[in-house]
Short mmCIF file of C-alpha atoms in Angstrom, two decimals:
data_model
loop_
_atom_site.label_atom_id
_atom_site.label_comp_id
_atom_site.label_asym_id
_atom_site.label_seq_id
_atom_site.Cartn_x
_atom_site.Cartn_y
_atom_site.Cartn_z
CA UNK A 1 227.48 121.48 43.56
CA UNK A 2 229.83 122.26 40.78
CA UNK A 3 233.51 121.09 40.98
CA UNK A 4 235.97 123.89 40.10
CA UNK A 5 238.07 121.03 37.69
CA UNK A 6 237.60 117.74 36.41
CA UNK A 7 240.39 116.50 38.86
CA UNK A 8 238.37 117.74 41.93
CA UNK A 9 235.15 116.07 40.31
CA UNK A 10 237.04 112.76 40.04
CA UNK A 11 238.41 113.09 43.55
CA UNK A 12 234.90 113.96 44.87
CA UNK A 13 233.52 110.83 43.04
CA UNK A 14 235.83 108.55 44.47
CA UNK A 15 235.23 109.72 48.22
CA UNK A 16 231.54 109.68 47.79
CA UNK A 17 231.53 106.31 46.09
CA UNK A 18 233.60 104.94 49.06
CA UNK A 19 231.45 106.41 51.54
CA UNK A 20 228.16 105.05 50.16
CA UNK A 21 229.24 101.54 49.03
CA UNK A 22 231.24 99.13 51.09
CA UNK A 23 231.48 96.79 48.12
CA UNK A 24 234.37 97.13 45.59
CA UNK A 25 233.25 97.80 42.08
CA UNK A 26 234.72 94.14 41.20
CA UNK A 27 231.92 92.59 43.66
CA UNK A 28 229.06 94.24 41.92
CA UNK A 29 226.59 91.91 40.12
CA UNK A 30 227.23 93.84 36.68
CA UNK A 31 230.73 93.50 36.72
CA UNK A 32 231.05 89.73 37.75
CA UNK A 33 228.21 88.77 35.20
CA UNK A 34 230.40 90.67 32.65
CA UNK A 35 233.51 88.59 33.53
CA UNK A 36 231.56 85.53 33.21
CA UNK A 37 229.99 86.38 29.95
CA UNK A 38 233.47 87.29 28.47
CA UNK A 39 234.78 84.06 29.39
CA UNK A 40 232.05 81.81 28.40
CA UNK A 41 231.78 82.85 25.01
CA UNK A 42 235.12 81.00 24.32
CA UNK A 43 233.75 77.68 25.64
CA UNK A 44 230.90 78.02 23.02
CA UNK A 45 233.12 78.74 20.31
CA UNK A 46 235.59 75.90 20.92
CA UNK A 47 235.55 72.25 22.05
CA UNK A 48 239.02 70.72 23.13
CA UNK A 49 239.85 68.05 20.51
CA UNK A 50 242.73 65.32 20.32
CA UNK A 51 243.14 66.37 16.54
CA UNK A 52 244.17 69.80 17.38
CA UNK A 53 245.05 69.89 21.06
CA UNK A 54 244.03 73.35 22.35
CA UNK A 55 243.52 75.09 25.49
CA UNK A 56 242.24 78.30 27.00
CA UNK A 57 244.84 80.86 28.35
CA UNK A 58 244.53 84.12 30.34
CA UNK A 59 246.59 86.66 28.84
CA UNK A 60 248.64 89.62 30.24
CA UNK A 61 247.38 92.84 28.56
CA UNK A 62 251.20 93.53 27.49
CA UNK A 63 251.06 90.81 25.06
CA UNK A 64 248.33 92.22 22.86
CA UNK A 65 246.43 95.08 24.35
CA UNK A 66 243.65 94.92 21.44
CA UNK A 67 243.05 91.12 22.18
CA UNK A 68 240.64 89.22 24.53
CA UNK A 69 241.75 88.49 28.12
CA UNK A 70 241.43 84.81 27.28
CA UNK A 71 242.63 83.20 24.19
CA UNK A 72 242.39 79.65 22.52
CA UNK A 73 245.83 78.46 21.46
CA UNK A 74 247.77 75.13 20.69
CA UNK A 75 248.62 73.39 24.14
CA UNK A 76 252.28 73.19 23.09
CA UNK A 77 252.64 77.04 22.66
CA UNK A 78 254.47 78.28 25.73
CA UNK A 79 254.54 81.51 27.33
CA UNK A 80 257.87 82.26 25.93
CA UNK A 81 256.62 81.55 22.49
CA UNK A 82 253.93 84.07 23.01
CA UNK A 83 256.53 86.61 24.12
CA UNK A 84 258.91 85.85 21.41
CA UNK A 85 256.22 85.84 18.67
CA UNK A 86 254.12 88.71 19.70
CA UNK A 87 256.16 91.59 17.98
CA UNK A 88 256.34 89.74 14.60
CA UNK A 89 252.84 90.57 13.79
CA UNK A 90 251.45 93.95 13.28
CA UNK A 91 250.05 95.39 16.61
CA UNK A 92 250.97 92.18 18.34
CA UNK A 93 248.16 90.43 16.80
CA UNK A 94 249.16 86.98 16.24
CA UNK A 95 247.02 84.00 15.23
CA UNK A 96 244.38 83.31 17.50
CA UNK A 97 241.70 80.21 17.17
CA UNK A 98 238.16 81.58 17.15
CA UNK A 99 236.22 78.71 15.86
CA UNK A 100 236.24 75.06 15.15
CA UNK A 101 234.47 72.89 12.34
CA UNK A 102 232.42 70.17 14.27
CA UNK A 103 232.63 67.97 11.48
CA UNK A 104 236.42 68.04 10.28
CA UNK A 105 237.79 69.50 13.60
CA UNK A 106 239.44 72.13 11.22
CA UNK A 107 240.13 75.46 13.08
CA UNK A 108 239.54 79.10 12.00
CA UNK A 109 242.13 81.61 12.98
CA UNK A 110 242.83 85.20 12.55
CA UNK A 111 245.61 87.81 12.92
CA UNK A 112 247.16 90.61 11.26
CA UNK A 113 249.89 90.65 8.73
CA UNK A 114 253.42 89.36 9.63
CA UNK A 115 256.64 91.71 9.58
CA UNK A 116 258.36 90.14 6.97
CA UNK A 117 259.63 93.40 5.55
CA UNK A 118 261.80 93.74 2.50
CA UNK A 119 264.38 91.77 4.11
CA UNK A 120 262.26 88.60 4.51
CA UNK A 121 262.57 88.35 8.43
CA UNK A 122 261.09 85.20 9.93
CA UNK A 123 259.97 84.14 13.46
CA UNK A 124 260.22 80.60 14.85
CA UNK A 125 257.41 81.02 17.24
CA UNK A 126 255.19 82.21 14.58
CA UNK A 127 256.14 79.24 12.27
CA UNK A 128 255.58 76.77 15.29
CA UNK A 129 251.75 77.88 15.81
CA UNK A 130 251.10 77.24 12.20
CA UNK A 131 252.79 73.67 12.37
CA UNK A 132 250.52 72.81 15.30
CA UNK A 133 247.35 73.49 13.88
CA UNK A 134 247.48 71.60 10.65
CA UNK A 135 245.04 68.88 10.51
CA UNK A 136 245.39 65.29 9.38
CA UNK A 137 248.17 66.13 6.80
CA UNK A 138 245.97 68.80 5.03
CA UNK A 139 247.47 71.99 3.90
CA UNK A 140 246.39 75.61 5.40
CA UNK A 141 244.65 78.09 3.60
CA UNK A 142 245.59 81.56 4.40
CA UNK A 143 243.07 84.14 3.16
CA UNK A 144 244.61 87.52 2.52
CA UNK A 145 242.03 90.04 2.33
CA UNK A 146 244.50 92.35 0.37
CA UNK A 147 245.27 92.11 -3.16
CA UNK A 148 248.75 90.79 -4.09
CA UNK A 149 250.09 94.34 -5.06
CA UNK A 150 248.66 95.98 -1.82
CA UNK A 151 250.53 93.03 0.16
CA UNK A 152 253.68 93.68 -1.78
CA UNK A 153 253.44 97.25 -1.24
CA UNK A 154 253.15 96.59 2.62
CA UNK A 155 256.51 95.15 2.65
CA UNK A 156 258.05 98.81 2.36
CA UNK A 157 256.43 99.41 5.64
CA UNK A 158 257.58 96.48 7.35
CA UNK A 159 254.86 94.26 6.59
CA UNK A 160 254.03 91.71 4.22
CA UNK A 161 252.59 88.00 3.88
CA UNK A 162 253.50 84.40 4.60
CA UNK A 163 256.23 83.22 2.69
CA UNK A 164 255.85 79.60 1.25
CA UNK A 165 259.33 78.75 2.10
CA UNK A 166 258.70 79.48 5.86
CA UNK A 167 255.32 78.37 6.11
CA UNK A 168 255.43 74.61 4.92
CA UNK A 169 251.98 73.33 3.71
CA UNK A 170 250.16 76.79 3.39
CA UNK A 171 248.91 78.55 0.37
CA UNK A 172 247.79 82.10 0.25
CA UNK A 173 244.35 83.36 -1.38
CA UNK A 174 244.34 86.96 -2.38
CA UNK A 175 240.84 88.34 -1.86
CA UNK A 176 241.46 92.15 -2.92
CA UNK A 177 238.68 93.20 -0.81
CA UNK A 178 238.33 97.14 -0.47
CA UNK A 179 240.13 98.80 2.22
CA UNK A 180 238.48 101.42 4.55
CA UNK A 181 238.96 104.22 2.13
CA UNK A 182 237.11 102.54 -0.58
CA UNK A 183 234.33 101.41 1.46
CA UNK A 184 233.76 104.97 2.98
CA UNK A 185 233.76 106.35 -0.56
CA UNK A 186 231.22 103.71 -1.84
CA UNK A 187 229.01 104.58 1.22
CA UNK A 188 228.86 108.25 0.60
CA UNK A 189 228.08 107.57 -3.05
CA UNK A 190 225.15 105.30 -1.93
CA UNK A 191 223.95 107.90 0.67
CA UNK A 192 223.75 110.54 -1.78
CA UNK A 193 221.74 108.34 -3.91
CA UNK A 194 219.29 107.32 -1.42
CA UNK A 195 218.72 110.95 -0.32
CA UNK A 196 218.19 112.01 -3.70
CA UNK A 197 214.66 112.57 -5.37
CA UNK A 198 215.56 109.99 -7.98
CA UNK A 199 212.72 107.40 -8.84
CA UNK A 200 213.85 104.25 -7.27
CA UNK A 201 211.98 102.00 -9.76
CA UNK A 202 213.55 102.93 -12.88
CA UNK A 203 216.61 101.36 -14.70
CA UNK A 204 218.51 104.47 -14.21
CA UNK A 205 218.09 104.34 -10.43
CA UNK A 206 219.34 100.48 -10.60
CA UNK A 207 222.19 101.63 -12.74
CA UNK A 208 223.16 104.35 -10.17
CA UNK A 209 222.87 101.96 -7.30
CA UNK A 210 225.08 99.60 -8.96
CA UNK A 211 227.86 102.13 -9.74
CA UNK A 212 228.19 102.98 -6.33
CA UNK A 213 229.79 99.55 -5.75
CA UNK A 214 228.23 98.92 -2.45
CA UNK A 215 226.44 95.71 -3.33
CA UNK A 216 229.49 94.43 -5.35
CA UNK A 217 231.50 94.69 -2.17
CA UNK A 218 228.74 92.94 -0.07
CA UNK A 219 229.00 90.21 -2.53
CA UNK A 220 232.59 89.73 -2.54
CA UNK A 221 232.68 89.86 1.19
CA UNK A 222 229.94 87.25 1.24
CA UNK A 223 231.84 85.03 -1.23
CA UNK A 224 235.06 85.14 0.73
CA UNK A 225 233.23 84.16 3.79
CA UNK A 226 231.64 81.04 1.79
CA UNK A 227 235.01 80.01 0.38
CA UNK A 228 236.24 80.06 4.21
CA UNK A 229 233.37 77.94 5.35
CA UNK A 230 234.09 75.48 2.54
CA UNK A 231 237.50 75.05 3.10
CA UNK A 232 236.93 74.47 6.87
CA UNK A 233 234.07 71.65 6.03
CA UNK A 234 236.77 70.31 3.61
CA UNK A 235 239.09 69.45 6.52
CA UNK A 236 241.68 72.35 6.02
CA UNK A 237 242.44 75.07 8.70
CA UNK A 238 242.06 78.66 7.68
CA UNK A 239 243.84 81.92 8.72
CA UNK A 240 242.25 85.10 8.02
CA UNK A 241 243.86 88.49 7.93
CA UNK A 242 244.25 91.74 6.18
CA UNK A 243 246.78 94.35 7.35
CA UNK A 244 246.02 95.19 11.08
CA UNK A 245 243.24 92.45 11.46
CA UNK A 246 240.34 94.34 12.74
CA UNK A 247 238.27 95.36 9.78
CA UNK A 248 238.16 93.00 6.56
CA UNK A 249 239.42 90.21 8.77
CA UNK A 250 236.59 90.54 11.17
CA UNK A 251 233.87 90.79 8.57
CA UNK A 252 235.08 87.41 6.99
CA UNK A 253 235.47 85.58 10.34
CA UNK A 254 232.08 86.71 11.49
CA UNK A 255 230.26 85.80 8.42
CA UNK A 256 231.97 82.54 8.30
CA UNK A 257 230.89 81.58 11.53
CA UNK A 258 227.20 82.63 10.73
CA UNK A 259 227.23 80.44 7.83
CA UNK A 260 229.05 77.63 9.55
CA UNK A 261 227.37 77.53 12.95
CA UNK A 262 223.62 77.76 13.43
CA UNK A 263 224.29 78.85 17.13
CA UNK A 264 225.31 82.35 15.98
CA UNK A 265 222.21 82.79 13.96
CA UNK A 266 220.21 82.98 17.39
CA UNK A 267 219.89 86.32 19.23
CA UNK A 268 222.03 85.01 22.13
CA UNK A 269 224.79 83.64 19.55
CA UNK A 270 224.80 86.59 17.52
CA UNK A 271 225.51 89.06 20.54
CA UNK A 272 228.12 86.67 21.56
CA UNK A 273 229.61 86.91 17.98
CA UNK A 274 229.45 90.63 18.30
CA UNK A 275 231.06 90.59 21.54
CA UNK A 276 234.12 88.32 20.78
CA UNK A 277 234.94 89.12 17.05
CA UNK A 278 234.27 92.68 17.11
CA UNK A 279 234.64 94.16 20.65
CA UNK A 280 236.98 91.64 22.41
CA UNK A 281 239.22 91.60 19.40
CA UNK A 282 239.50 95.42 19.39
CA UNK A 283 237.54 96.73 16.25
CA UNK A 284 237.98 100.60 16.18
CA UNK A 285 234.28 101.31 16.61
CA UNK A 286 235.25 105.09 17.87
CA UNK A 287 237.24 105.84 14.77
CA UNK A 288 235.42 103.88 12.34
CA UNK A 289 232.13 105.43 13.43
CA UNK A 290 233.29 108.96 14.03
CA UNK A 291 232.68 108.93 17.83
CA UNK A 292 236.23 109.65 18.99
CA UNK A 293 238.28 112.49 17.29
CA UNK A 294 237.84 114.29 13.93
CA UNK A 295 240.11 112.18 11.76
CA UNK A 296 237.79 111.68 8.95
CA UNK A 297 240.22 109.46 7.31
CA UNK A 298 239.86 106.82 9.86
CA UNK A 299 235.98 106.97 9.57
CA UNK A 300 234.58 103.95 7.45
CA UNK A 301 231.13 102.00 7.98
CA UNK A 302 232.80 98.57 8.30
CA UNK A 303 230.34 97.39 10.91
CA UNK A 304 227.28 98.67 8.82
CA UNK A 305 228.79 96.83 5.95
CA UNK A 306 228.98 93.52 7.93
CA UNK A 307 225.12 94.02 9.12
CA UNK A 308 224.14 94.71 5.51
CA UNK A 309 225.57 91.37 4.56
CA UNK A 310 224.08 89.39 7.53
CA UNK A 311 220.81 91.13 6.25
CA UNK A 312 221.24 89.56 2.86
CA UNK A 313 221.48 86.36 4.41
CA UNK A 314 218.57 86.83 6.49
CA UNK A 315 216.49 87.95 3.44
CA UNK A 316 217.24 84.88 1.58
CA UNK A 317 216.98 82.41 4.36
CA UNK A 318 214.65 83.93 7.02
CA UNK A 319 213.87 80.86 8.94
CA UNK A 320 217.61 80.09 9.38
CA UNK A 321 217.54 83.33 11.83
CA UNK A 322 216.28 84.02 15.07
CA UNK A 323 216.13 87.67 14.56
CA UNK A 324 215.00 89.86 11.77
CA UNK A 325 215.93 93.39 10.04
CA UNK A 326 214.75 95.37 12.98
CA UNK A 327 217.25 94.01 15.09
CA UNK A 328 219.97 94.43 12.94
CA UNK A 329 218.99 98.08 12.57
CA UNK A 330 218.96 98.25 16.50
CA UNK A 331 222.59 96.66 16.41
CA UNK A 332 223.54 99.35 14.30
CA UNK A 333 221.98 102.31 16.28
CA UNK A 334 223.87 100.76 19.45
CA UNK A 335 227.23 100.70 18.00
CA UNK A 336 227.24 104.36 18.06
CA UNK A 337 227.03 103.99 21.82
CA UNK A 338 230.47 104.45 23.18
CA UNK A 339 229.99 102.76 26.43
CA UNK A 340 227.86 99.84 25.11
CA UNK A 341 230.78 98.95 22.80
CA UNK A 342 233.91 100.55 23.71
CA UNK A 343 234.32 99.43 27.47
CA UNK A 344 234.45 95.88 26.12
CA UNK A 345 238.00 96.59 24.97
CA UNK A 346 240.08 95.50 27.68
CA UNK A 347 242.53 98.55 27.26
CA UNK A 348 239.78 101.28 27.56
CA UNK A 349 238.00 99.34 30.28
CA UNK A 350 241.09 99.30 32.29
CA UNK A 351 241.60 103.01 31.79
CA UNK A 352 238.13 104.06 33.24
CA UNK A 353 238.49 101.52 35.96
CA UNK A 354 241.60 103.11 37.22
CA UNK A 355 240.40 106.62 36.67
CA UNK A 356 237.02 106.46 38.44
CA UNK A 357 237.85 103.52 41.07
#
């Protein structure tokens, strides 16, 4: 049988599904199991403490459509605070607690850039969040993945960075990591070099490899993650953000958790790490991998760059990881499967649920 149109096919699908299965899709094992997994990854990453009182809170998708269904936030943050502060950060991606150092109780947070603009706007709810996560009198480190010049340029577009007068006891560290366009250009050069017939043992090849900038970018990324971990183990909480908070931010936070917590170096932990930091927090797999649309300007191998950094760590310390290089290659292959990765994003999953069920 062939339907006359897409609308007709969807209508027939709904009727046949209802006739053949009395269970709702929410009652199926796969959906129930997925809900348990999405919720459990937060308990693995966080233990509630008296030093920084935190709690798990289910979120309405209107607060941040690119954030997970559950968040870890300070107890004193109310629903009104979330509503008042959500628009102050780009794409409504306010600071979210994603990991806690077991030794010092310092917490790792991620967000997007604030909307200070050239007028120096401020937000009481956003500043309140910062005050509540400061630990034992120590200052907080804000790791901005952009350069100082790039952050200033973003103020003309309504963005900016945390002003020291507004955010007491904080300091900003400018990482100057490459944006998606620089990473894409570097990868194109690397791919062209690897596909060439050039001898891979001579000095000219090593010089050409260095000129691509790919390994330097990996080094800078790993150094940023190392500094993040060292700061957390020193007892200072750390906030990581770039512009939108879903590319460089995700890379740094993920690598920092790998370095600081042996659980994430297991297969189960690594899968949970990807599920939370990359998928649930809305990394644009479709755009970055070129799966959806034809906008080449949005394509960039951000996830591949992260996997390469993990490979460098695993190559140097193989016994510290439960997986090997072949496992990382498999992860990259699967990230191009839109169903494996895209349907974990809440807004996209909700769209398909409404469409087919």
